[in-house]
Short mmCIF file of C-alpha atoms in Angstrom, two decimals:
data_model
loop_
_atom_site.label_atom_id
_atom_site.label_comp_id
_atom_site.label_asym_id
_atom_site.label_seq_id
_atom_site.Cartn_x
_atom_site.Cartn_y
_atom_site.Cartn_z
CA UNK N 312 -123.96 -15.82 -55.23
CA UNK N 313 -122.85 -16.87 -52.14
CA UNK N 314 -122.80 -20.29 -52.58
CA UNK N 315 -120.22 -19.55 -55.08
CA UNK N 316 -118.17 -17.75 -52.97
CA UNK N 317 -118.44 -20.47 -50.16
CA UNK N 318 -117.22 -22.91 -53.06
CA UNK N 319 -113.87 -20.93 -54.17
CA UNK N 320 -113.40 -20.06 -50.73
CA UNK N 321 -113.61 -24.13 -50.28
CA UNK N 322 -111.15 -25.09 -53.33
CA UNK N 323 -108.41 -22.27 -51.33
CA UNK N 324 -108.63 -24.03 -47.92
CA UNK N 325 -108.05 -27.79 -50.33
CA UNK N 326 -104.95 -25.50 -52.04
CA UNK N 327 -103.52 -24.33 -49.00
CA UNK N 328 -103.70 -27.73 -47.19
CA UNK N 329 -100.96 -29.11 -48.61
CA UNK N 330 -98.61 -25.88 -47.99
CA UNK N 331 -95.51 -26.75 -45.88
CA UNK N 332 -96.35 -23.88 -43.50
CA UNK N 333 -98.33 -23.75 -40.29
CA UNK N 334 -101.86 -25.11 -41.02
CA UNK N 335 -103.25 -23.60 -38.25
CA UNK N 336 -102.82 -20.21 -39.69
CA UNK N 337 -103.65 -20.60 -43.07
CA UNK N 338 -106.85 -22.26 -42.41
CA UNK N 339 -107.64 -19.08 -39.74
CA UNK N 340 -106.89 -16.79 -43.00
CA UNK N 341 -109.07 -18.75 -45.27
CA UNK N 342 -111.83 -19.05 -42.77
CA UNK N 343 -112.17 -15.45 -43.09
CA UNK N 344 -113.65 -16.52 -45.99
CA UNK N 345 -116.35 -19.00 -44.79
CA UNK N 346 -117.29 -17.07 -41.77
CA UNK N 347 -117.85 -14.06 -44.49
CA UNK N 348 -119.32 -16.36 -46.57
CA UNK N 349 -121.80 -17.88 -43.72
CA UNK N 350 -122.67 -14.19 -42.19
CA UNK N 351 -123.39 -12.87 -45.80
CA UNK N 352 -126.47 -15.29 -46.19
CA UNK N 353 -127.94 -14.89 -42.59
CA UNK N 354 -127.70 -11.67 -42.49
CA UNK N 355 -127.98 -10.42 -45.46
CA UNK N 356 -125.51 -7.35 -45.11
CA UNK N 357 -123.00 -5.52 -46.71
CA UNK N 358 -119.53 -7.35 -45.87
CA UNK N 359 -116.57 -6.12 -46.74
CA UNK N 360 -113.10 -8.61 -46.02
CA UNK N 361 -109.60 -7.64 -47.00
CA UNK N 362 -106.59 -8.88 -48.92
CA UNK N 363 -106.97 -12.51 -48.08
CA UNK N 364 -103.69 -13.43 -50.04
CA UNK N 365 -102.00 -10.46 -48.07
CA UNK N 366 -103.30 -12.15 -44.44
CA UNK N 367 -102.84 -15.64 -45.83
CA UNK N 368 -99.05 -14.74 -46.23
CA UNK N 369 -98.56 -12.47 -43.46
CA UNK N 370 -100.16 -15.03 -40.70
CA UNK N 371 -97.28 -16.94 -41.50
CA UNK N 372 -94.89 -15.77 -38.62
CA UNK N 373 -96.13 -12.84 -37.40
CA UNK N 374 -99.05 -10.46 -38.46
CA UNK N 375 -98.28 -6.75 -38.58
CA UNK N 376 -100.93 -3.71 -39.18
CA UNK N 377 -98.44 -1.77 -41.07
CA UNK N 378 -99.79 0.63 -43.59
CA UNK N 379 -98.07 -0.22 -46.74
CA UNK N 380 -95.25 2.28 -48.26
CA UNK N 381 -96.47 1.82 -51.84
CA UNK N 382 -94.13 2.09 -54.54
CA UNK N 383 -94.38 5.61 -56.41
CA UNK N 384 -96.33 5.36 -59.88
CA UNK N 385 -93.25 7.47 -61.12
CA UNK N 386 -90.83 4.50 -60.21
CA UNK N 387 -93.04 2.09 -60.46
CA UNK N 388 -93.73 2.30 -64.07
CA UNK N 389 -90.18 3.16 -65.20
CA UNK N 390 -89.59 -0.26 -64.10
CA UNK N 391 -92.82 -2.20 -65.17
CA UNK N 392 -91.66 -1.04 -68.84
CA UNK N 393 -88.51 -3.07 -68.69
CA UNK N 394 -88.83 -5.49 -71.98
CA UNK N 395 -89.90 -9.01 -71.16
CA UNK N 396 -90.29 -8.07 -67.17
CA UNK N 397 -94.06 -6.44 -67.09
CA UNK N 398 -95.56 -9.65 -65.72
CA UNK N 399 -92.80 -9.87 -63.13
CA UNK N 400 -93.02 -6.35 -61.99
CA UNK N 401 -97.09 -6.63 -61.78
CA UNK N 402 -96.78 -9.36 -59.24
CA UNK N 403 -94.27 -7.41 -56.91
CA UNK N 404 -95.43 -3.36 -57.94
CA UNK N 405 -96.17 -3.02 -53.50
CA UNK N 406 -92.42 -4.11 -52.69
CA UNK N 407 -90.03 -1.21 -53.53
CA UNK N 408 -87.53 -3.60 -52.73
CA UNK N 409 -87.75 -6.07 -55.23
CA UNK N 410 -88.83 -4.12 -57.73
CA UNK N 411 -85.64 -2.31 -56.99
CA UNK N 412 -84.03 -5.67 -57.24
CA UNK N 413 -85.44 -6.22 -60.57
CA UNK N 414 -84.47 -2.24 -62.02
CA UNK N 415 -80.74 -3.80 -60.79
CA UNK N 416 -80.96 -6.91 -62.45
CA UNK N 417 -80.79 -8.86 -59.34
CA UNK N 418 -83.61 -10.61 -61.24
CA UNK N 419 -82.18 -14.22 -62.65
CA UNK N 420 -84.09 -15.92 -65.54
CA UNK N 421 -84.59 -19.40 -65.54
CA UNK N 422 -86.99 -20.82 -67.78
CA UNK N 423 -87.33 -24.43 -66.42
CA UNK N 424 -90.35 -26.38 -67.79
CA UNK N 425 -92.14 -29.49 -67.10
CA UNK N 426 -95.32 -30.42 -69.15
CA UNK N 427 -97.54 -33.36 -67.57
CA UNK N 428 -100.96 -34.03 -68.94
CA UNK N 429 -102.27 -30.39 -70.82
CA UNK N 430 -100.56 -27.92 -68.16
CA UNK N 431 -96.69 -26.77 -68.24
CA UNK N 432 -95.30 -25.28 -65.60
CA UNK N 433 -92.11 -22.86 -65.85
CA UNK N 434 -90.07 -21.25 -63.80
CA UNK N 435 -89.64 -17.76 -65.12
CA UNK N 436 -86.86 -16.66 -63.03
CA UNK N 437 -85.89 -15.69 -59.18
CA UNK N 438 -84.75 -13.35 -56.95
CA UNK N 439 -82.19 -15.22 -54.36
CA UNK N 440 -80.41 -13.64 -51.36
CA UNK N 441 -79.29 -14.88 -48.60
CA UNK N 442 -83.07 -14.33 -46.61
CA UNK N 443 -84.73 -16.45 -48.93
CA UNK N 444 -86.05 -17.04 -52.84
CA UNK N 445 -88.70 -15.63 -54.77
CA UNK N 446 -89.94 -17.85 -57.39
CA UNK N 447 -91.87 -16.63 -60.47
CA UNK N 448 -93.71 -19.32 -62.35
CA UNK N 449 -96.53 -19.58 -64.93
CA UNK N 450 -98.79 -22.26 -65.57
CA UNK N 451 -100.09 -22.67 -69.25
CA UNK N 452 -102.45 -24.83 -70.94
CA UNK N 453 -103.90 -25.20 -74.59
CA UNK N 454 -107.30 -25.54 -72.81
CA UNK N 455 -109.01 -23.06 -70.95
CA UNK N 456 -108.55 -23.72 -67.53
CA UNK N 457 -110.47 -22.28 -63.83
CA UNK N 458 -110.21 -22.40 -60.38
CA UNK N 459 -106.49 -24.39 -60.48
CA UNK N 460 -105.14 -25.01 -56.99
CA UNK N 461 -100.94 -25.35 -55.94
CA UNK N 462 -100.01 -26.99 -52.81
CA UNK N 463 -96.95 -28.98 -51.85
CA UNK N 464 -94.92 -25.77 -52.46
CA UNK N 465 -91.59 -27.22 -51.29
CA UNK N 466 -87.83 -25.53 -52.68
CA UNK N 467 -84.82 -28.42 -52.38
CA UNK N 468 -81.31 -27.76 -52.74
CA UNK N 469 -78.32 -30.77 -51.38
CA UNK N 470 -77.63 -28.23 -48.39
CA UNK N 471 -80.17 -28.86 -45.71
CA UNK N 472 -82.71 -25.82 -45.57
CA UNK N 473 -86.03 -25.27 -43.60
CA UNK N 474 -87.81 -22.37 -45.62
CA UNK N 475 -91.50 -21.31 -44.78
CA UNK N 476 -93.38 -20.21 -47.90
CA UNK N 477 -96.00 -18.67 -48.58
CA UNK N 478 -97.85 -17.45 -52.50
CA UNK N 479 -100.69 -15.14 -52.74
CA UNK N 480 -103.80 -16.38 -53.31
CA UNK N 481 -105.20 -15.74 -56.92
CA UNK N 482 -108.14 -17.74 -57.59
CA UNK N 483 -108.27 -18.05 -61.47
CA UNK N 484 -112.35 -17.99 -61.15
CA UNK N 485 -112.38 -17.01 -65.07
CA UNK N 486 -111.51 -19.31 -67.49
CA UNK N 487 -107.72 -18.25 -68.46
CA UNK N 488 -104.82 -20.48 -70.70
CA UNK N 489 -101.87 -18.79 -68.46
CA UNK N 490 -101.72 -18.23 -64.87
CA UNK N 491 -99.07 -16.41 -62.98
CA UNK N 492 -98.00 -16.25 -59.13
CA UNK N 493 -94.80 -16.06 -57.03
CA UNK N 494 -93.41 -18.04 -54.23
CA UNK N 495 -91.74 -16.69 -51.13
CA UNK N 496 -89.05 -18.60 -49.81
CA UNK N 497 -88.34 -17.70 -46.13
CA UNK N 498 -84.84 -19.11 -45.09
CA UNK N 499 -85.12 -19.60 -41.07
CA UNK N 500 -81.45 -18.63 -40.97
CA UNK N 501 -79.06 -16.56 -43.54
CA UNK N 502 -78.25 -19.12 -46.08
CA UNK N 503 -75.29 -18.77 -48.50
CA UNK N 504 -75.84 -21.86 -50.71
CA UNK N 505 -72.55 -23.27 -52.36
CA UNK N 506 -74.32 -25.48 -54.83
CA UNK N 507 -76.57 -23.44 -56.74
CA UNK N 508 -78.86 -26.23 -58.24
CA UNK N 509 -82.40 -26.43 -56.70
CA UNK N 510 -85.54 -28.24 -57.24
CA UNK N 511 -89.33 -26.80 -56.98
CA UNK N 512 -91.75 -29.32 -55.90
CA UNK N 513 -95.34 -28.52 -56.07
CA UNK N 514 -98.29 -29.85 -57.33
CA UNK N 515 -101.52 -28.22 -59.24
CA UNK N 516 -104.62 -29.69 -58.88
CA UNK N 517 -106.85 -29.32 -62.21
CA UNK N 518 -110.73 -30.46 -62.68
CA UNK N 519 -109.86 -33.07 -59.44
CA UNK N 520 -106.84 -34.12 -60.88
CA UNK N 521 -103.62 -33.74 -58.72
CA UNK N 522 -100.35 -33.50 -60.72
CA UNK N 523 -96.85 -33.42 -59.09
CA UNK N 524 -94.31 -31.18 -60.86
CA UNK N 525 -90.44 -31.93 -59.87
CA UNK N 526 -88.42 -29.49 -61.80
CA UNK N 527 -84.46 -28.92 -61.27
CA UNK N 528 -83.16 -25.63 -61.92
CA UNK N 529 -80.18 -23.33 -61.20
CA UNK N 530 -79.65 -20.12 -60.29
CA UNK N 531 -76.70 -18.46 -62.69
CA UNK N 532 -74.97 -16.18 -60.17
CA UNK N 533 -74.74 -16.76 -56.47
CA UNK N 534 -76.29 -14.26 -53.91
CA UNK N 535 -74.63 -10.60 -53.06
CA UNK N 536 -73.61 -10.14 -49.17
CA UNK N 537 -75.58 -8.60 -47.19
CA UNK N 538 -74.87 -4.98 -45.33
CA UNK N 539 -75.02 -5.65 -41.74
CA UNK N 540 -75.25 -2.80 -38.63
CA UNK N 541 -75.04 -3.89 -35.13
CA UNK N 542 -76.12 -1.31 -33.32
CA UNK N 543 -77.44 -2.53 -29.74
CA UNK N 544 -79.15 0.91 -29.01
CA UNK N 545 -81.54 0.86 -26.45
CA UNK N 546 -84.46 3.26 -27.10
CA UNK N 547 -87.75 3.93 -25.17
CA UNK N 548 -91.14 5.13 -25.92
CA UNK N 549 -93.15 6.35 -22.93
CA UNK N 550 -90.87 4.55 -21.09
CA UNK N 551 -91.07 1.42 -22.86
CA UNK N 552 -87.92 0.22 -23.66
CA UNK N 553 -86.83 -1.88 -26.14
CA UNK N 554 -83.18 -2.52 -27.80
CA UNK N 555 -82.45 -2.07 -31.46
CA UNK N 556 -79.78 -5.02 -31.95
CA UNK N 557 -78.99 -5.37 -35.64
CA UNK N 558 -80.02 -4.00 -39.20
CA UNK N 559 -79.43 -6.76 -41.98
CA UNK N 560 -79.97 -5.09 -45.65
CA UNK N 561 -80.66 -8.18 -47.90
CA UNK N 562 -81.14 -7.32 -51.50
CA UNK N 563 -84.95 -8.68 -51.21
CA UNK N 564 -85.76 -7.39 -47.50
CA UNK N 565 -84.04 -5.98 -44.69
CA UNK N 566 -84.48 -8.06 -40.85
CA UNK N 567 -84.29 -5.46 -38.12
CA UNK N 568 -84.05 -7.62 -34.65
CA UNK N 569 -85.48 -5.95 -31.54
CA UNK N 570 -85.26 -7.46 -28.03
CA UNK N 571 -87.51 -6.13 -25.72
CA UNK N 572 -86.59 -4.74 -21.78
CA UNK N 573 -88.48 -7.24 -19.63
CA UNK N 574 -88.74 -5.21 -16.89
CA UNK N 575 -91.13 -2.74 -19.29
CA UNK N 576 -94.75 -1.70 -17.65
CA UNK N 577 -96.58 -2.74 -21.09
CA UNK N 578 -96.50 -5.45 -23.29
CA UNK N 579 -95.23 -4.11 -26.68
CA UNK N 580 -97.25 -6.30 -29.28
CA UNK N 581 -96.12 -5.22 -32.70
CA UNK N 582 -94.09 -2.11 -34.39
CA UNK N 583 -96.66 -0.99 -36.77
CA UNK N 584 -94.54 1.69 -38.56
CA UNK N 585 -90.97 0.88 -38.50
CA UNK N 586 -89.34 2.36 -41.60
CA UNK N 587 -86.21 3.20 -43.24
CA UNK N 588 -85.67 6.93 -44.08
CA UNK N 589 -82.91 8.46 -46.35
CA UNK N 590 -82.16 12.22 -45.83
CA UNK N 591 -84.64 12.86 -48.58
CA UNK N 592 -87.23 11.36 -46.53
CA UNK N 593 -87.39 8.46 -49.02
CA UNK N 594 -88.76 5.92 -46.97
CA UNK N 595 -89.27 2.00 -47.31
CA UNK N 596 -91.27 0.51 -44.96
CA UNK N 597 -93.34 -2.89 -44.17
CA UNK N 598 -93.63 -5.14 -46.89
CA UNK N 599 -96.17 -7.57 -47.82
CA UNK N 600 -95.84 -11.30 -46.98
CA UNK N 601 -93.98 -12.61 -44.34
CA UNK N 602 -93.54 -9.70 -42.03
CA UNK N 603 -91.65 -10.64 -39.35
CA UNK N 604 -90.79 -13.78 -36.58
CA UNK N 605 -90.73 -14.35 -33.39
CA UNK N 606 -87.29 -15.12 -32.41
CA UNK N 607 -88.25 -15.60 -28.71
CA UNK N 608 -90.69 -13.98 -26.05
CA UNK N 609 -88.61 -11.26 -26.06
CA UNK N 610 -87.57 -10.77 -29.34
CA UNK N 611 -88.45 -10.00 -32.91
CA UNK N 612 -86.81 -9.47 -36.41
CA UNK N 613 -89.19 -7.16 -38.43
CA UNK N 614 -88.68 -7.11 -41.90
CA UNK N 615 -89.06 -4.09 -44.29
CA UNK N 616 -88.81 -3.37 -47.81
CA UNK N 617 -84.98 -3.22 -48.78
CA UNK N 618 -83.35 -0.12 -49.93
CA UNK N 619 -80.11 -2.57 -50.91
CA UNK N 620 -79.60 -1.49 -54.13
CA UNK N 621 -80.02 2.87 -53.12
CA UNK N 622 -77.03 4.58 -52.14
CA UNK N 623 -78.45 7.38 -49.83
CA UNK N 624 -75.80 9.56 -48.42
CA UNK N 625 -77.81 8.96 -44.56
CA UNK N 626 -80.14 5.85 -43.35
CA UNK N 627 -82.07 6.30 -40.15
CA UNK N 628 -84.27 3.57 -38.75
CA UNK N 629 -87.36 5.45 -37.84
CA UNK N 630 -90.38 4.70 -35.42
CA UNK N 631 -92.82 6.29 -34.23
CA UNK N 632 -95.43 4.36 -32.65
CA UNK N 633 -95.94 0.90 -31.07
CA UNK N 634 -99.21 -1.44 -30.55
CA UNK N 635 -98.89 -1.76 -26.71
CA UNK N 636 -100.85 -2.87 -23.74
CA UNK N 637 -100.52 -2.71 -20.03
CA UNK N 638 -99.38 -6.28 -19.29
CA UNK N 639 -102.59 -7.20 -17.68
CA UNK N 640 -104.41 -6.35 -20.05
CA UNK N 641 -102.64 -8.22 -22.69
CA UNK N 642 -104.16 -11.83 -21.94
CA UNK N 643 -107.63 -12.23 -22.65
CA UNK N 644 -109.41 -14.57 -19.94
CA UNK N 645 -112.80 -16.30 -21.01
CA UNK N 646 -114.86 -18.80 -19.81
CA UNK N 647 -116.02 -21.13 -23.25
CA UNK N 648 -118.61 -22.72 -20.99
CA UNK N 649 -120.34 -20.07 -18.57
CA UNK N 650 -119.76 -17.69 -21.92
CA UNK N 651 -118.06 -15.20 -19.61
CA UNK N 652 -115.14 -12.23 -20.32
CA UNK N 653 -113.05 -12.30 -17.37
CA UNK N 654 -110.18 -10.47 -18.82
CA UNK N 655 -110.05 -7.80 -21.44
CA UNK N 656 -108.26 -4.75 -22.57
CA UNK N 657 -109.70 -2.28 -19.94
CA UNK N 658 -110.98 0.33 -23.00
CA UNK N 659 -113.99 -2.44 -23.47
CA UNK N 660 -113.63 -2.70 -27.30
CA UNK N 661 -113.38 -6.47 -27.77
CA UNK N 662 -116.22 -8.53 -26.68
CA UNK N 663 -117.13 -12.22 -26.24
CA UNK N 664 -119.51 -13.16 -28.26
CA UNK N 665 -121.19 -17.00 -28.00
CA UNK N 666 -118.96 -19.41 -27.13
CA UNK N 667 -118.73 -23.06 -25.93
CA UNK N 668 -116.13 -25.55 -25.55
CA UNK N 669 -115.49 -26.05 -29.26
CA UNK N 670 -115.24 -22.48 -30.00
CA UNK N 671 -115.35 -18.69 -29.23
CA UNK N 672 -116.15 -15.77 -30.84
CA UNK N 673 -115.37 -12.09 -30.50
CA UNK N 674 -115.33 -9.10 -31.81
CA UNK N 675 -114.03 -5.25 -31.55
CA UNK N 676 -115.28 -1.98 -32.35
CA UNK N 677 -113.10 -0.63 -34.76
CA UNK N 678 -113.76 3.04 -33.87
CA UNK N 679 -111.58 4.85 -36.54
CA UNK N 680 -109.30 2.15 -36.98
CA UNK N 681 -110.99 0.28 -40.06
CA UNK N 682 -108.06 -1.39 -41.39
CA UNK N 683 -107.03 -3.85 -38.50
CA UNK N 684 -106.88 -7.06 -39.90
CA UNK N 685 -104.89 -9.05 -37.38
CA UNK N 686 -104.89 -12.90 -35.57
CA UNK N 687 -105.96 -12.15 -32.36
CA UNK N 688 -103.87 -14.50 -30.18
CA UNK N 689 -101.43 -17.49 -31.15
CA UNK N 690 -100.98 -18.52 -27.99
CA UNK N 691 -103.71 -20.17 -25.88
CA UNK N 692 -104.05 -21.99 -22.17
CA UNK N 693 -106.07 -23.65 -19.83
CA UNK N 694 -106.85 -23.10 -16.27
CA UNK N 695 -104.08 -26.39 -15.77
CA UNK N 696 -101.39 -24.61 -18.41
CA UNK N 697 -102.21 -26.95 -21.07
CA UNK N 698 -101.69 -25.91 -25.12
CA UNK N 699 -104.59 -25.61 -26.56
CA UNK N 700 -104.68 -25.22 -30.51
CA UNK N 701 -107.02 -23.51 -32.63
CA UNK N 702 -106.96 -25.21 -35.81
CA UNK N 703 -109.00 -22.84 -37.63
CA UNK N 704 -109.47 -19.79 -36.91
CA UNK N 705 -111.42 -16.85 -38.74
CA UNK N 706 -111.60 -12.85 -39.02
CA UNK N 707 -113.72 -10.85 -41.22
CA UNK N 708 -113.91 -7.44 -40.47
CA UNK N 709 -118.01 -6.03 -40.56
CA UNK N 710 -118.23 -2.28 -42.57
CA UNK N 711 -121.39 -1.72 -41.62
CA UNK N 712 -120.78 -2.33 -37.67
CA UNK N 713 -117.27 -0.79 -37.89
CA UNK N 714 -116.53 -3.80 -36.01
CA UNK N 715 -113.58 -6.96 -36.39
CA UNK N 716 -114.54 -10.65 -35.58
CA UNK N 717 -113.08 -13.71 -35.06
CA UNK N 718 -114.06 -17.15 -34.62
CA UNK N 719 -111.86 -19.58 -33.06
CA UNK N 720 -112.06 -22.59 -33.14
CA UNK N 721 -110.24 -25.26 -31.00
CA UNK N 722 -109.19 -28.56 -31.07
CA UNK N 723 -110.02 -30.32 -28.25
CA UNK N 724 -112.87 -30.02 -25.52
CA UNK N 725 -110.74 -31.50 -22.71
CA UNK N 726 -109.92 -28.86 -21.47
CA UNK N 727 -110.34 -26.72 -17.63
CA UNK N 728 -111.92 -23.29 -17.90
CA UNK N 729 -110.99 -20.61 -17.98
CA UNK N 730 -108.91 -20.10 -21.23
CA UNK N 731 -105.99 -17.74 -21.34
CA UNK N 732 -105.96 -16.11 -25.07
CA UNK N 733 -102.42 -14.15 -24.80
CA UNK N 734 -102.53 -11.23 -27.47
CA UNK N 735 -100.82 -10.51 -30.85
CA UNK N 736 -101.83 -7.34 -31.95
CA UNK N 737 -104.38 -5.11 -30.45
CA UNK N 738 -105.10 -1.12 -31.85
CA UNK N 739 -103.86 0.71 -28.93
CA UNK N 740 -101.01 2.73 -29.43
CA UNK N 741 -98.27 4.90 -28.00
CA UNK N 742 -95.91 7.48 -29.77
CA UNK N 743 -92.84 8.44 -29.49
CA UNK N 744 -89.97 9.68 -31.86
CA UNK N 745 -86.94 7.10 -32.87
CA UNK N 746 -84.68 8.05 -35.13
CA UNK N 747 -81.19 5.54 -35.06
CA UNK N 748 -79.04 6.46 -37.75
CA UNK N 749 -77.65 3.47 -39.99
CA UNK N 750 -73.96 4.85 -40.66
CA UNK N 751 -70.97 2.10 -40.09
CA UNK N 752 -71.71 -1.34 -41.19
CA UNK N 753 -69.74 -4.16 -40.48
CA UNK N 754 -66.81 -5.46 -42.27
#
């Protein structure tokens, strides 16, 4: 059984290799895999690992442990019964926000196809705004087809853009004729495109055949403006302070960009539970994907699901907790070669585990925190400052322990201990009560 598993697993790392997005991170998501995989036969334990799509997608520019704000099964099937949109809505039904866009008929069919060998590939339609494109295809073939891959996701228009992407990952391991997926298209910067006639590159790889599909479209109508607040209100939680610059309401997402005091006590890692909240208490909060960026050291746009296409009579930004550390504790120190912790979080949760100079491993007791699936550090140094990558890098999270680990890996021995691992996320938490209200948007 496991061998089987270590063989999809194996075909997703080939599919993702040839994704136009940070390697580094997708291969850490889809080592979860492996390292499940390899744990599962010598040890012979119950393993549970989570959402590997969902991590796959949210590694991308930031990772967030946001509990997701689900759509209602109310709402959500008034809209999944819309004629000729079921499939669409299935793939979205966690994003209020475009399955709100979709209820509005922000949704824009295409129906571009390119047959090459026995598989066609068509564009079904998109969702374009300004933040980026979602792309709903299907793949069909008269044969029976299993375990096809997609890489060299790549969206082309005449204007110059520099999109991430990023697809969840939905291993066909059953024989199936049509396959279904979506493509998110992360603009790095609002784009309003003036030539509405694209190309999707990508290619499918079926029984260890590679195929390249080219295939022009346009998009009918053009993109709606976005709502825009600039509200530069500085808030604090236990006297943390951060500054709430801007709220951008995109019909597919909404960017919220936070700069953060520098003269703060603690290292504010991520904003777990930052939400929009109508006077009903109607709330839309992370969304699934690419969560956020990194803007610089001391800032961050968070993105959210969009309530664009709601008219609430009031809009508050709300938050109510952070993931934050005392500074010095935020930067894990380790020695690879003496296998030594020199630095931790002072609470003594995560632990070095074996290490050496290729690799280190580490883990954290969960507690009652069972759902922290995170990338434990993006940024790592030597004893001389020098980068040091981690090429692959793995997390599974252990049920029966209560416990998270991670492997990393790095790409180079020459290197001088010890190793500074700065943090991304870490479950410590402070509270607090923000509530900014959204009320006078620019014209």
């Amino acid at each position: 059984m496991f061998e089987n598993e270590e063989e999809k697993l194996a075909e997703l790392r080939r599919q993702l290799e040839h994704i136009s997005i940070p390697t580094e991170q997708l291969d850490g998501a889809i080592g979860q895999g492996y390292e499940r995989a390899k744990l599962e036969k010598v040890k012979k334990k119950k393993r549970k690992i989570r959402n590997y799509g969902m991590l796959a997608a949210t590694a991308l520019l930031m990772i967030t442990l946001a509990t997701f704000i689900r759509v209602s099964p109310t709402f959500a099937n008034a809209v999944s019964s819309i004629p000729g949109l079921e499939k669409i809505v299935a793939m979205i039904h966690y994003d209020k926000g475009l399955t709100s866009a979709i209820k509005n008929d922000y949704y824009q069919e295409i129906n571009a196809s390119q047959t090459k060998e026995d598989l066609t590939l068509t564009i079904d339609g998109v969702i374009l705004d300004e933040s980026g494109m979602n792309v709903f295809y299907t793949v069909n073939s008269e044969e029976a087809i299993q375990n096809v891959r997609v890489g060299n996701v790549e969206l082309r228009n005449d204007e110059i853009i520099s999109p991430s992407s990023s697809f969840s990952i939905s291993a066909n391991d059953q024989a199936v004729k049509e396959l279904s997926n979506t493509i998110d298209f992360h603009f790095q910067k609002p784009t309003k495109f003036n030539d509405l006639s694209f190309s999707l590159v990508m290619t499918i790889e079926n029984e260890g055949k590679e195929i390249e599909y080219i295939i022009p479209f346009t998009v009918p109508e053009n993109v709606k403006p976005s709502i825009n607040f600039v509200l530069k209100k500085e808030v604090e939680i236990e006297n943390q302070k951060f500054t709430i610059e801007e709220v951008t309401i995109n019909p597919r997402r909404v960017d919220v960009r936070i700069s953060i005091n520098p003269n703060n006590s603690k290292k504010i890692l991520q904003f777990p539970d930052l939400r929009l909240e109508d006077e009903n208490g109607e709330i839309w909060g992370s969304r699934s994907g690419i969560s956020g960026s990194e803007v610089g050291e001391l800032e961050q746009i968070i993105y959210v699901q969009s309530n664009y296409f709601e008219k609430p009579k009031e809009l508050y930004l709300r938050i109510n907790k952070l993931q934050a550390l005392n500074k010095d504790e935020a930067i894990v120190v380790v020695d690879t070669e003496k296998n030594i912790l020199l630095n931790s979080p002072r609470d003594g949760r995560l632990q070095l585990g074996e290490s050496s100079k290729t690799h280190a491993d580490f883990f954290l007791t969960q507690a009652k925190d069972v759902n922290n699936n995170f990338s434990l550090t993006s940024i790592i140094q030597d004893a001389n400052g020098k980068s040091i990558s981690s090429p692959s890098t793995s997390m599974f999270y252990d049920s029966g322990k209560l416990e998270s680990h991670w492997t990393l890996d790095f790409d180079t021995t020459d290197y001088k201990n010890p190793l500074e691992l700065e943090l991304l996320a870490y479950p410590n938490y402070i509270e607090g009560d923000i509530k900014v209200e959204l009320k006078k948007p620019n014209k």
